[in-house]
Coordinates of C-alpha atoms in Angstrom, one line a residue:
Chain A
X673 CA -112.2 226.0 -44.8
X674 CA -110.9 227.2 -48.1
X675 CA -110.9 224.8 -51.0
X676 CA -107.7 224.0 -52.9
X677 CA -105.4 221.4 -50.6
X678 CA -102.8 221.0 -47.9
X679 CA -101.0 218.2 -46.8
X680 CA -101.4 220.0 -42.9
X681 CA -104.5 218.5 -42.7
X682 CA -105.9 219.3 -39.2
X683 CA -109.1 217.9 -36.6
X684 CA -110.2 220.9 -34.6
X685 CA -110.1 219.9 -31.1
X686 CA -111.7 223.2 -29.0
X687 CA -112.0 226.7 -29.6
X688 CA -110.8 229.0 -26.5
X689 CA -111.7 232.6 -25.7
X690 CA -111.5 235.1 -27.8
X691 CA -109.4 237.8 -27.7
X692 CA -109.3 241.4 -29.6
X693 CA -105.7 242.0 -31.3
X694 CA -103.6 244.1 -33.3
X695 CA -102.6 241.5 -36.6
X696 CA -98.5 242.2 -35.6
X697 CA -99.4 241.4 -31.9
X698 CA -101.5 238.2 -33.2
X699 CA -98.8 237.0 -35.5
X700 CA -96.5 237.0 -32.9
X701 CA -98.7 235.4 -30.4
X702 CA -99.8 232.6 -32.8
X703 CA -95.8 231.9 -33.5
X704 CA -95.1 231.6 -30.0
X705 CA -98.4 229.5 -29.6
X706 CA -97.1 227.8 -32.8
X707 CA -93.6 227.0 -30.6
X708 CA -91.2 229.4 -32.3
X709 CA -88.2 229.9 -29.2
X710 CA -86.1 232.4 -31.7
X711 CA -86.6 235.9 -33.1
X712 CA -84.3 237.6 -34.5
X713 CA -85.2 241.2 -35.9
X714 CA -84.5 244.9 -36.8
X715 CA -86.8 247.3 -36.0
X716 CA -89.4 249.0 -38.9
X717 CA -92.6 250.7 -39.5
X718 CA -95.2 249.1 -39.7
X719 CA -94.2 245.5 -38.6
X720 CA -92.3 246.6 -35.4
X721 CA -95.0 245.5 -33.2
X722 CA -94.1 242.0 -33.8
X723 CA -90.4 242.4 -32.8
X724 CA -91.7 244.4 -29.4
X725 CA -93.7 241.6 -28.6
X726 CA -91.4 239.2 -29.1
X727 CA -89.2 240.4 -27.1
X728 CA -91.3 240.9 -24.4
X729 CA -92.5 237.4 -24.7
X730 CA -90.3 235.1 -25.7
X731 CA -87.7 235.4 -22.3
X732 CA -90.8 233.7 -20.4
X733 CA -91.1 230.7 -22.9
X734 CA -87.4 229.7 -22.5
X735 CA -87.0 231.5 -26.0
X736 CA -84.4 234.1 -27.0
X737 CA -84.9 237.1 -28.8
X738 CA -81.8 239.4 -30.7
X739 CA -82.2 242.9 -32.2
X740 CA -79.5 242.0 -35.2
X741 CA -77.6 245.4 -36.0
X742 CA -79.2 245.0 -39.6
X743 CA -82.0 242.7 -41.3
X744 CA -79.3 241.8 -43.1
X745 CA -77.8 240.1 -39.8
X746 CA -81.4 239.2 -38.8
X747 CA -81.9 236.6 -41.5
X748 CA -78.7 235.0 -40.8
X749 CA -78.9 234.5 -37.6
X750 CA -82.4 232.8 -38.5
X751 CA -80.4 230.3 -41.2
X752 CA -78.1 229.5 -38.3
X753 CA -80.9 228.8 -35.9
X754 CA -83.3 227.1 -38.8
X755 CA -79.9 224.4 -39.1
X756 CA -79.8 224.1 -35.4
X757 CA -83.1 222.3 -35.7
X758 CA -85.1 225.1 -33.5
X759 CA -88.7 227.1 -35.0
X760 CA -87.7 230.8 -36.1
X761 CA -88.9 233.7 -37.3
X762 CA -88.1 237.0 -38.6
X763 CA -90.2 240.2 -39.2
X764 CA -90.1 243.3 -41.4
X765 CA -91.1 245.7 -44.3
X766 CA -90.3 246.1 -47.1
X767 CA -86.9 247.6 -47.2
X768 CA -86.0 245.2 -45.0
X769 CA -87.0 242.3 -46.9
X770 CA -85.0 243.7 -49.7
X771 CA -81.5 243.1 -47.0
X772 CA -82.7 240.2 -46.4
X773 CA -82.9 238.4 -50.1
X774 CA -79.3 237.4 -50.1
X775 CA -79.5 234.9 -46.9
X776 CA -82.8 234.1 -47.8
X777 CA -81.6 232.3 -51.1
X778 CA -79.3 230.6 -48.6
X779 CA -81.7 229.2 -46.6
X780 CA -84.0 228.0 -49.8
X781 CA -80.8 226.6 -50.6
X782 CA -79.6 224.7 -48.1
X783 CA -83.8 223.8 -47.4
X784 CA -83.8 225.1 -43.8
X785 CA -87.4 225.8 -42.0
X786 CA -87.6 229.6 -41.4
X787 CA -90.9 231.7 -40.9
X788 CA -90.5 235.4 -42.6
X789 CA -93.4 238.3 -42.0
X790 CA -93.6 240.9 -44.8
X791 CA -95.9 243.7 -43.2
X792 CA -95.6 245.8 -46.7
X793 CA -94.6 249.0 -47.2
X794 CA -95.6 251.4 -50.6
X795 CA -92.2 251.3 -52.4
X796 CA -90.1 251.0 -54.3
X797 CA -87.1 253.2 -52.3
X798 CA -87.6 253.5 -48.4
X799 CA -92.0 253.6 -49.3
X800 CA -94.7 255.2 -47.3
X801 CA -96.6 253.3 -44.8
X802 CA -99.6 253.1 -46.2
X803 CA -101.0 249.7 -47.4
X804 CA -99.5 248.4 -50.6
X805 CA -99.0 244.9 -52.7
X806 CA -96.2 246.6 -54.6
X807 CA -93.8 243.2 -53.0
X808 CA -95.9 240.6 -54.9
X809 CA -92.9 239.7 -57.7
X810 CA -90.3 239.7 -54.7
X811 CA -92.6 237.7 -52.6
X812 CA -93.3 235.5 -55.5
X813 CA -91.1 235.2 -58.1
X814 CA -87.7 234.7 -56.1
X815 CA -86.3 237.9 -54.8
X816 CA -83.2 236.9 -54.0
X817 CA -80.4 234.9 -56.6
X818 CA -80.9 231.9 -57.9
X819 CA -84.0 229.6 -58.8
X820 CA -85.9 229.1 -55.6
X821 CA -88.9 229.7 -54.3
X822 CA -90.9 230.9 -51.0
X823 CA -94.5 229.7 -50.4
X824 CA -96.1 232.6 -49.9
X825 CA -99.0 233.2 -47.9
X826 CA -101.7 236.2 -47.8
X827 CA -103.8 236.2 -45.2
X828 CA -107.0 239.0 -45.1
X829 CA -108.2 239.3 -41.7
X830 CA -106.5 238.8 -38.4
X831 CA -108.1 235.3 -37.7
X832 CA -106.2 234.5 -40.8
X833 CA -103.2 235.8 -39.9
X834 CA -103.2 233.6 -36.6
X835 CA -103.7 230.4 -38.3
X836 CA -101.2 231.1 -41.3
X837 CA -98.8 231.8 -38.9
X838 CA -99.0 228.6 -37.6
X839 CA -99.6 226.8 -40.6
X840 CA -96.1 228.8 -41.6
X841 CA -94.4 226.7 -39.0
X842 CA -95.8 223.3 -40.3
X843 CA -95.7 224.2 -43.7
X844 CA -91.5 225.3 -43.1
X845 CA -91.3 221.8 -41.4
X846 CA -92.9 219.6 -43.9
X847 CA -91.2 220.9 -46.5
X848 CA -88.3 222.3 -45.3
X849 CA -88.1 225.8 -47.0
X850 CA -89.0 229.1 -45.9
X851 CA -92.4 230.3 -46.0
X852 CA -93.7 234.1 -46.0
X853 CA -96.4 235.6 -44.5
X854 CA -97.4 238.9 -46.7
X855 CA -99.4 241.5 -45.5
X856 CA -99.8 245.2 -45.2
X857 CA -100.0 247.7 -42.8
X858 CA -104.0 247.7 -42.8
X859 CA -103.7 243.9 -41.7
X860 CA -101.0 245.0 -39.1
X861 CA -102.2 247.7 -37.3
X862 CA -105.9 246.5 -37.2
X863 CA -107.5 245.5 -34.2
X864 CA -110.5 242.1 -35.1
X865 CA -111.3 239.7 -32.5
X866 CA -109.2 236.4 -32.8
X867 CA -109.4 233.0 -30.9
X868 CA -106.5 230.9 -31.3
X869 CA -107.3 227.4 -31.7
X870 CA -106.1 224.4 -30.4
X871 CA -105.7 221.6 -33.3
X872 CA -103.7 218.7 -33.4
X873 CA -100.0 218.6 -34.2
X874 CA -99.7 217.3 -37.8
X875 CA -97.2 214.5 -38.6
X876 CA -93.7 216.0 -39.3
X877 CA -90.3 215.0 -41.2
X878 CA -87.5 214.8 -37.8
X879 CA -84.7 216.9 -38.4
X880 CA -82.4 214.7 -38.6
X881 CA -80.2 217.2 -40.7
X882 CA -79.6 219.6 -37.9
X883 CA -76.2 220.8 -37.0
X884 CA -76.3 220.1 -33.4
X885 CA -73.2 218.6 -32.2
X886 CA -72.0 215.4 -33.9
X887 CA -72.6 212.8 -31.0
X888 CA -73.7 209.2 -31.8
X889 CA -74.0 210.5 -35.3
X890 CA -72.4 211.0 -38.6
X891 CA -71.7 214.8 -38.7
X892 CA -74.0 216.6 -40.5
X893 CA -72.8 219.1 -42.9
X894 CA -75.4 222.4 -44.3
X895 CA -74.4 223.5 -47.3
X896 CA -75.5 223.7 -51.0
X897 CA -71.8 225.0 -52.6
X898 CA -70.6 222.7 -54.8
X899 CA -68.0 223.4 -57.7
X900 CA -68.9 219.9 -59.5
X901 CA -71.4 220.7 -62.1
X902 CA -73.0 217.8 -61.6
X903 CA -73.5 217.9 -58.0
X904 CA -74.9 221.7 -59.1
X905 CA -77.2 220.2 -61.2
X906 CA -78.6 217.4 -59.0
X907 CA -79.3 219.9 -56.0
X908 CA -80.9 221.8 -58.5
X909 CA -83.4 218.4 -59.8
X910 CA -83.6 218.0 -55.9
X911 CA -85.2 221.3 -55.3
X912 CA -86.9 221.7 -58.5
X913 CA -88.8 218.3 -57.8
X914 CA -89.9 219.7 -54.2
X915 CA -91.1 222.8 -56.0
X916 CA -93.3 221.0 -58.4
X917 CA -94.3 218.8 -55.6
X918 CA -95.7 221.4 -53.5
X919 CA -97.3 223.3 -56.2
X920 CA -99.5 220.1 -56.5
X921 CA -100.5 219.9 -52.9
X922 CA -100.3 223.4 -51.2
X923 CA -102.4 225.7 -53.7
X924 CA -105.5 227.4 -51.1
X925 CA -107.9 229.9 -52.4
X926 CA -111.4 231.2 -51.3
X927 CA -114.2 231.8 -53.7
X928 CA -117.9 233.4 -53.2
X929 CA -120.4 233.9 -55.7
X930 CA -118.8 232.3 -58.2
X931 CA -120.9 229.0 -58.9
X932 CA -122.9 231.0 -61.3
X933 CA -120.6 234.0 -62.0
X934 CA -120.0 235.4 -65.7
X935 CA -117.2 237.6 -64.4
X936 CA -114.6 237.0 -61.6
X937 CA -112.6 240.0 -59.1
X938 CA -109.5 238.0 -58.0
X939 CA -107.9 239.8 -55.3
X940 CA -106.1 238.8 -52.1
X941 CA -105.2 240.1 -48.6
X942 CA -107.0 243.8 -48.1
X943 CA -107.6 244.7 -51.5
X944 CA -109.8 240.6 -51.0
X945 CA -112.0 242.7 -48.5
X946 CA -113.1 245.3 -50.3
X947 CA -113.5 243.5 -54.0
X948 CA -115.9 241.4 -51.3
X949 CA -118.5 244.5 -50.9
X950 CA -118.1 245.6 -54.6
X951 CA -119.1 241.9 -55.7
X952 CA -121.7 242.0 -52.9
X953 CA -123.0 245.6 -54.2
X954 CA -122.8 244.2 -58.0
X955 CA -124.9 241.5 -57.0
X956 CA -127.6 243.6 -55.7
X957 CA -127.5 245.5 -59.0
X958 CA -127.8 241.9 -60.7
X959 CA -124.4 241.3 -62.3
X960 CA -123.6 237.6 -62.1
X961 CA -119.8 238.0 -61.0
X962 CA -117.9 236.5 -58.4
X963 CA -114.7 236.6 -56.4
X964 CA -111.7 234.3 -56.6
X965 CA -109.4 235.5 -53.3
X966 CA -105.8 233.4 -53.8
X967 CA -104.6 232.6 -50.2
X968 CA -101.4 231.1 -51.6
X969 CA -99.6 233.6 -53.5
X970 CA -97.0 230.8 -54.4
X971 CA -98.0 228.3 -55.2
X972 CA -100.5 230.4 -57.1
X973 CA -103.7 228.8 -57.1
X974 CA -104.1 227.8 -60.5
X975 CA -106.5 224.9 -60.1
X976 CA -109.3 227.2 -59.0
X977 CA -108.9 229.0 -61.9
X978 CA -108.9 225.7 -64.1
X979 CA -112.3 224.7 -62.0
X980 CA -113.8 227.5 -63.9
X981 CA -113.2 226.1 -67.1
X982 CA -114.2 228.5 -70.0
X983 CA -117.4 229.7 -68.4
X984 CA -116.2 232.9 -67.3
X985 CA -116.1 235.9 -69.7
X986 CA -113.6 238.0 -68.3
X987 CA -111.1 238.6 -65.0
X988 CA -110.8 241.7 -62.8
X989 CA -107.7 241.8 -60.7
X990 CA -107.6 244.3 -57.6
X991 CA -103.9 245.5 -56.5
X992 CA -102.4 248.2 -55.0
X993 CA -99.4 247.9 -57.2
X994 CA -99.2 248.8 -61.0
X995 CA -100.2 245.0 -61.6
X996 CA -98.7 242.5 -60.2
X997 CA -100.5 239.1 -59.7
X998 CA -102.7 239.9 -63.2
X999 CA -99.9 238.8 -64.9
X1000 CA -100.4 235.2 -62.8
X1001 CA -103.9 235.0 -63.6
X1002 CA -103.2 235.6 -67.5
X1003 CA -101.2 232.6 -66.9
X1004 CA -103.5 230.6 -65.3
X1005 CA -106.2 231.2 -68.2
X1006 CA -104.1 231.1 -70.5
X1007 CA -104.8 234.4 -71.9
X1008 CA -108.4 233.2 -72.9
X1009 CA -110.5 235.6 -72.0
X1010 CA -109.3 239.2 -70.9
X1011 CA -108.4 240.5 -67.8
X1012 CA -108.3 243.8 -66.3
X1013 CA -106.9 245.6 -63.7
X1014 CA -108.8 248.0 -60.4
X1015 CA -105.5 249.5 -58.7
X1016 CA -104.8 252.4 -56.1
X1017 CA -100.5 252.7 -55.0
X1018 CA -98.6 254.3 -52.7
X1019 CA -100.6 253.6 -49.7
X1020 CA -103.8 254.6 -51.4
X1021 CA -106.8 251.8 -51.2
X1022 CA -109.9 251.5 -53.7
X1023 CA -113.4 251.8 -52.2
X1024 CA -115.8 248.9 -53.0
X1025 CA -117.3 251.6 -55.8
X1026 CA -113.9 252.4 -57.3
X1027 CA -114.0 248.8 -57.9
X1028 CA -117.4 248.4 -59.1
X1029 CA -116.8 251.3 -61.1
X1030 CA -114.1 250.0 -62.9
X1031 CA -115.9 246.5 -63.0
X1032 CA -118.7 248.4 -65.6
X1033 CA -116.0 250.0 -67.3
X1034 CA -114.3 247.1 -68.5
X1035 CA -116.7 244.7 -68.8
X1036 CA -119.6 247.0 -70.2
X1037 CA -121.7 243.8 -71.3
X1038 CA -121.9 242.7 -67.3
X1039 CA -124.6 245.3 -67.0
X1040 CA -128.0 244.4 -68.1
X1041 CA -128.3 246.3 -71.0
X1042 CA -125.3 247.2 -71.6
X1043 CA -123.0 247.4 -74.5
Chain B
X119 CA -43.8 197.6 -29.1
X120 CA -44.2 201.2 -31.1
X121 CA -45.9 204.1 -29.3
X122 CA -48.1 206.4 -31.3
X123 CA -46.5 210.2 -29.8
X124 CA -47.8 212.2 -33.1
X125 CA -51.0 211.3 -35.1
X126 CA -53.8 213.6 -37.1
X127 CA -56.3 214.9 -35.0
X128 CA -59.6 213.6 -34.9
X129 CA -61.5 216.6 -35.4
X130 CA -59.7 216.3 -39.2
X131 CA -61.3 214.5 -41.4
X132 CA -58.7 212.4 -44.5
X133 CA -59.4 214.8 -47.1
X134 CA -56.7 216.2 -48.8
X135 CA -56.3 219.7 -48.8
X136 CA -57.1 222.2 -51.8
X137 CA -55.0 225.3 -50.3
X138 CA -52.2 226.5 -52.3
X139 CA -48.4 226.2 -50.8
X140 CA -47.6 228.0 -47.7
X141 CA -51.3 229.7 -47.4
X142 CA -50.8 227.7 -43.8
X143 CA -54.6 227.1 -43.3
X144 CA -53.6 223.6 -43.3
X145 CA -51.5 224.2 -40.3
X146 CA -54.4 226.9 -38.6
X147 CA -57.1 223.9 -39.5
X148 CA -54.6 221.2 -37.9
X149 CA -53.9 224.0 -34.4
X150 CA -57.6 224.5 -34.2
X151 CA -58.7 220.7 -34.2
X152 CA -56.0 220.0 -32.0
X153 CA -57.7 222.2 -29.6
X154 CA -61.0 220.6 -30.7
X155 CA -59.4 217.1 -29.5
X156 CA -57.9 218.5 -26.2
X157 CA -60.7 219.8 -25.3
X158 CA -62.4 216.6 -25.6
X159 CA -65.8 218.8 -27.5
X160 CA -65.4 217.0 -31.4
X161 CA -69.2 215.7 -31.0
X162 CA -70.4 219.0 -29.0
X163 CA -68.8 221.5 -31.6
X164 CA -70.7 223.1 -34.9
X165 CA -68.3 224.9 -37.3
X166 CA -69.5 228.0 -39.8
X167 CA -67.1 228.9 -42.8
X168 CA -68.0 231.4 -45.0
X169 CA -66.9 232.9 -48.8
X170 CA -63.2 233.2 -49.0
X171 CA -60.6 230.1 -49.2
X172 CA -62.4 228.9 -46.3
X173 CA -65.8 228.2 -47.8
X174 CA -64.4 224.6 -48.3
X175 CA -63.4 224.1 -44.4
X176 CA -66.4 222.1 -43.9
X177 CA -64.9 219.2 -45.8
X178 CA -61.5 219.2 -43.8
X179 CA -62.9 220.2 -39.8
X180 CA -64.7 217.0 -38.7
X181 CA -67.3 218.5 -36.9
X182 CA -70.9 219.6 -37.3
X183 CA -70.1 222.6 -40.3
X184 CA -72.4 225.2 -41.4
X185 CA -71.7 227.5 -44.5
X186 CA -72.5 230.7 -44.8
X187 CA -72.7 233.8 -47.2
X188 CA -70.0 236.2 -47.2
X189 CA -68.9 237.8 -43.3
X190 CA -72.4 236.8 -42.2
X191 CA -70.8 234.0 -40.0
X192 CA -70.8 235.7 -36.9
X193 CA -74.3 236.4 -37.5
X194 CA -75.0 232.5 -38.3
X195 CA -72.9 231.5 -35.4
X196 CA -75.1 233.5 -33.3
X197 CA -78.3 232.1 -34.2
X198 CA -77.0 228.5 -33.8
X199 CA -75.2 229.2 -30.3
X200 CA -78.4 231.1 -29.2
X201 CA -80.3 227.8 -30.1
X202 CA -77.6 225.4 -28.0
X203 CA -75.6 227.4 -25.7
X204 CA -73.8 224.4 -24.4
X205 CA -72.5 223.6 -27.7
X206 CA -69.0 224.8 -29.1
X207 CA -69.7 227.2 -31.8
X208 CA -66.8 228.6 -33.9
X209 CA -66.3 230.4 -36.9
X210 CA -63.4 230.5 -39.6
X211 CA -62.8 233.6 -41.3
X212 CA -60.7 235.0 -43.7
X213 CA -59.8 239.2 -43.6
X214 CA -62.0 239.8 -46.6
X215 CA -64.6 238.3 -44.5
X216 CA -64.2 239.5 -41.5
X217 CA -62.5 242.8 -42.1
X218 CA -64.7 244.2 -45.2
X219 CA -67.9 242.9 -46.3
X220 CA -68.6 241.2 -42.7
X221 CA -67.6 243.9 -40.4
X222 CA -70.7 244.7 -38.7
X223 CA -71.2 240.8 -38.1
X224 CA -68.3 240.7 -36.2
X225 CA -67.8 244.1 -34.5
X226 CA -71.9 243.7 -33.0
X227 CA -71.3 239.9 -32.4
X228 CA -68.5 241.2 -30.3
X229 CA -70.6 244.0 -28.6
X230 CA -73.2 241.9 -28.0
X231 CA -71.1 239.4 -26.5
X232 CA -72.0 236.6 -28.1
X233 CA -70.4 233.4 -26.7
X234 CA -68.8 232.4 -29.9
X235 CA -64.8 231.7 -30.9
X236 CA -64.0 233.0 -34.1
X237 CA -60.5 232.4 -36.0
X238 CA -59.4 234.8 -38.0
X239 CA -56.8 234.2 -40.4
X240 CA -55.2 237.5 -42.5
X241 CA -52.8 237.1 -45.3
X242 CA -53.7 240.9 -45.7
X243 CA -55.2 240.2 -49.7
X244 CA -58.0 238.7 -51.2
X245 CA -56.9 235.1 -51.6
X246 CA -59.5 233.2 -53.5
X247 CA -60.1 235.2 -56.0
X248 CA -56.5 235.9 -57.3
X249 CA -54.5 238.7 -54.5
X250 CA -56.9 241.6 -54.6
X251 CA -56.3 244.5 -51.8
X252 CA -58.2 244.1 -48.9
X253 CA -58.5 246.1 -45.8
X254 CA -56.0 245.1 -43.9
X255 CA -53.7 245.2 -47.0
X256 CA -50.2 246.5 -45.7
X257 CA -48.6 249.8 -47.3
X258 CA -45.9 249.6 -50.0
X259 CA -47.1 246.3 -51.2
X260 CA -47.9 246.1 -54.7
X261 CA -50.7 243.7 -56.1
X262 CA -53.7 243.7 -58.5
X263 CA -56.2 245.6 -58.9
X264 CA -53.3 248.6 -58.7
X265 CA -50.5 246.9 -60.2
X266 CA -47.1 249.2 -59.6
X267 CA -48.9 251.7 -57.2
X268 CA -47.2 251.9 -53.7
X269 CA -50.2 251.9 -51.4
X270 CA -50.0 254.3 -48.4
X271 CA -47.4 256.5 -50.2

C-alpha cells in the first residue's frame, strides 16, 4: 500500500486467479468488475482496445455501449448518463481528450461521477504513438474552461491500472467529479499478469441528485448556469471548498530508498519504472538517492515531499515531455534546493543509464569523489 | 358551482417567463407540457436544454431538466435515455443549436435511432445573442452581422 491517504479505505477480502492482460483490456475489465453499465467512445490508437472490449462485454452485463460519431459526442453522452445516476466511462488519446475538454468542464461543473482513460499519445497536433507524458498540464491543471479540477491518477503497471480503475469509480462517487486515469501506450499495450481483487464496497454518498424521473420527489434540476453573480460566486466557494478538501485526503505516492537518500528521482507511470533501475543501479555504485513515484497527479502529492523536510540536496524529475510535473515539484519544495530534469519526447523513452547519466551530471557531488 | 375547463399545465412550473414578445416559446413550452400532462409522464420525463434562449427552460418545464453545452443535447439525451429507457427523454432546441454547432448530435442521434423526442424551434436567427444569421436564415432578410446585404442574392 502506498503511503499518502484516501478516504476509500478498503479490507481485502480474497485474492482470485490470476490472469495475464493487455493494460486497455484490464482497465476495461476492472470497470466492468467495478460496475460501470455505460461506455460511450470514439475509436483511437492506442486506447482502442478498451472501446473493443467494451463493447464486446458490456451487452452481457445488462450494460450499453455507443460508438459516439465524435469524442466530442462521447463525453456528453457520459454527462447525460453520470446525471442519470448510472457508473460511466469514456476512453481515448490524446487528441481525443483535447474534444473532449469542453463537456468535461461541464461535468466538473455540474459535479457529476464520470471515469475518463487518457492512454497518451506524443503530441502536440494529431502525435505519434509512442509513449509520452506530454498531457500532464491538460491532465492537471484544468484543460478545459473555467477553474476546476480532475483528480488525476497514474498508474505504472497493469496491477495498478486494475485497482485505479476501480478506485476511479469510488473516488467519482465520493466526491462527485470526474476522475482520470493517465497512461501511455507502453502501459496499454503491455501484457503483466493481474488478479482482480475482491474488496469490500466502501461507504458512498446516494445520488440523490440524479435526474431520473421526478416521482415521489422534488424535481431535480443539473445545472451550474447562473446569471446572478452571486449564485456564480457561491458555486464557485462550493467547488473550491471540495477541491481543497480533497487535496487534504486523496494525495497517494510511492517511495523506495528514500529513508536515507541525499538525492531524490520523482517520476510517475513508465518513466516510475525505469527511474526504479537507475536508482537501484546508483545504489550499487553507492549514491544515497531515492525515488519519490507521485500516484496522484492531482492532487499532487505534496506531503511526501514535505516528509522530506530539508534533508534532501537536490530533485531529479523523469518526463517524456519538455517538463512538465518539475514545475510541481519546484512548488512543493518551494524552490529550496534545485531540481533537474532526465527527459526523452515524441515516443522516445530514457534507459535506466540515460537517467543515471544525467543523475551524475547534475548532481556531480552525489558521486563519491566527485565535484 | 364553477368548473375549471382551462388551467396551466402541471408540467409548468409558476415562473414567469424571461422571453421577449412574440418569440412564442412561451406558447411551444405551454404545447409541450400539455402533452407532458396528457400523457400522464410529468414524474417519468427528464428534459435537456442547451445554449440558446432555451438554456433557461429548466426553470419553466417542471420536470426532471438537464443543461447542456451548446447542440450537444442530443448527445446528453442519449446517454441519459440509454441509462432509463423507460423514461421520457426530450430535448429543446433552438436552430443555432440544432442546425449549426450541434449538427452532428442531431443528424447521428437520428441515424442511430435513438429513442429520444426533440423540439426544435427556428426563428431562422440567432436569438440570444442579438439576431445574428444562422443557418436556416431565409434569403432577402437583412440582419446583423451583414447589415443591408440581401442574402441569397
Amino acid at each position: 500500500m502506498a503511503p499518502g491517504s484516501s478516504t476509500i479505505n478498503r479490507k481485502r477480502v480474497v485474492a482470485l486467479k490470476k490472469y495475464l492482460l493487455k493494460g486497455n483490456e484490464a482497465i476495461a475489465e476492472a470497470a466492468i468488475k467495478a460496475g460501470c453499465r455505460l461506455f460511450f467512445g470514439y475509436p483511437i490508437t492506442p486506447s482502442t482496445e478498451i472501446i473493443e472490449y467494451m463493447a464486446k462485454h458490456l451487452p452481457a452485463v445488462d450494460g450499453s455501449f455507443v460508438q459516439a460519431e465524435s469524442e466530442v459526442s462521447a463525453i456528453n453522452m457520459c454527462y447525460g448518463a453520470a446525471g442519470a445516476g448510472v457508473r460511466v466511462m469514456t476512453a481515448s488519446s490524446s487528441p481525443g481528450m483535447s474534444l473532449m475538454q469542453e463537456g468535461l468542464s461541464y461535468i466538473a461543473a455540474n459535479e457529476l461521477p464520470v471515469v475518463l482513460v487518457n492512454i497518451v499519445r506524443a503530441g502536440p497536433g494529431l502525435g505519434g504513438l509512442g509513449p509520452s507524458q506530454a498531457d500532464y498540464f491538460q491532465a492537471t491543471k484544468g484543460g478545459g474552461h473555467g477553474d476546476y479540477r480532475l483528480i488525476v491518477l497514474a498508474p505504472n503497471s497493469v496491477q495498478e491500472l486494475v485497482d485505479l480503475t476501480r478506485d476511479a469509480f469510488d473516488l467519482a462517487d465520493m466526491h462527485r467529479n470526474p476522475v482520470l486515469l493517465i497512461a501511455d501506450g507502453i502501459l496499454g499495450q503491455m501484457m503483466e499478469p493481474v488478479v482482480f481483487k475482491e474488496l469490500e464496497a466502501p461507504s458512498l454518498p446516494d445520488k440523490t441528485w440524479a435526474t431520473t424521473g421526478a416521482e415521489g420527489r422534488p424535481r431535480n434540476i443539473i445545472t451550474s448556469y447562473a446569471l446572478q453573480n452571486e449564485i456564480g460566486e457561491a458555486n464557485c466557494l462550493r467547488w473550491e471548498a471540495k477541491y481543497k478538501n480533497i487535496a487534504a485526503t486523496e494525495q497517494r505516492w510511492e517511495q523506495y530508498m528514500i529513508d536515507d537518500a541525499d538525492y531524490v528521482v520523482v517520476a510517475y507511470g513508465t518513466t516510475a519504472r525505469i527511474a526504479k533501475a537507475a536508482v537501484q543501479q546508483a545504489r550499487q555504485e553507492g549514491i544515497k538517492v531515492g525515488l519519490l513515484r507521485p500516484v496522484t497527479l492531482w492532487p499532487f502529492p505534496v506531503k511526501a515531499f514535505a516528509a522530506l523536510g530539508g534533508k534532501v540536496k537536490g530533485y531529479l524529475t523523469v518526463e517524456l515531455s519538455a517538463g512538465q510535473m518539475i514545475e510541481d515539484v519546484r512548488l512543493a519544495i518551494n524552490c529550496a534546493v534545485p531540481v533537474h530534469l532526465c527527459n526523452r519526447q515524441g515516443g522516445m523513452v530514457p534507459s535506466p543509464e540515460e537517467v543515471l547519466a544525467r543523475f551524475k551530471e547534475v548532481f556531480p557531488n552525489s558521486v563519491e569523489g566527485g565535484v | 358551482m364553477a368548473k375549471i375547463i382551462f388551467k396551466k399545465p402541471e408540467a409548468l412550473t409558476d415562473k414567469q417567463n424571461h422571453y421577449c414578445p412574440g418569440c412564442t416559446h412561451g406558447v411551444i413550452h405551454r404545447l409541450v407540457a400539455e402533452v407532458i400532462d396528457d400523457m400522464g409522464i410529468r414524474d417519468n420525463t427528464v428534459g435537456v436544454c442547451p445554449v440558446g434562449c432555451s438554456v433557461f427552460a429548466y426553470d419553466y418545464f417542471n420536470v426532471d431538466m438537464f443543461q447542456a453545452s451548446h447542440g450537444r443535447a442530443p448527445a446528453v439525451a442519449t446517454g441519459i435515455k440509454r441509462c432509463l429507457p423507460d423514461r421520457m427523454v426530450f430535448t429543446y432546441q433552438g436552430d443555432g443549436d440544432l442546425a449549426s454547432i450541434g449538427s452532428a448530435e442531431i443528424v447521428h442521434a437520428a441515424a442511430r435511432g435513438e429513442k429520444i423526442s426533440t423540439i426544435f424551434v427556428n426563428n431562422a436567427i440567432y436569438g440570444m445573442t442579438g439576431g445574428q444569421m444562422a443557418p436556416t436564415t431565409l434569403p432577402v432578410r437583412r440582419q446583423p452581422p451583414a447589415p443591408g446585404v440581401e442574402i441569397g442574392n
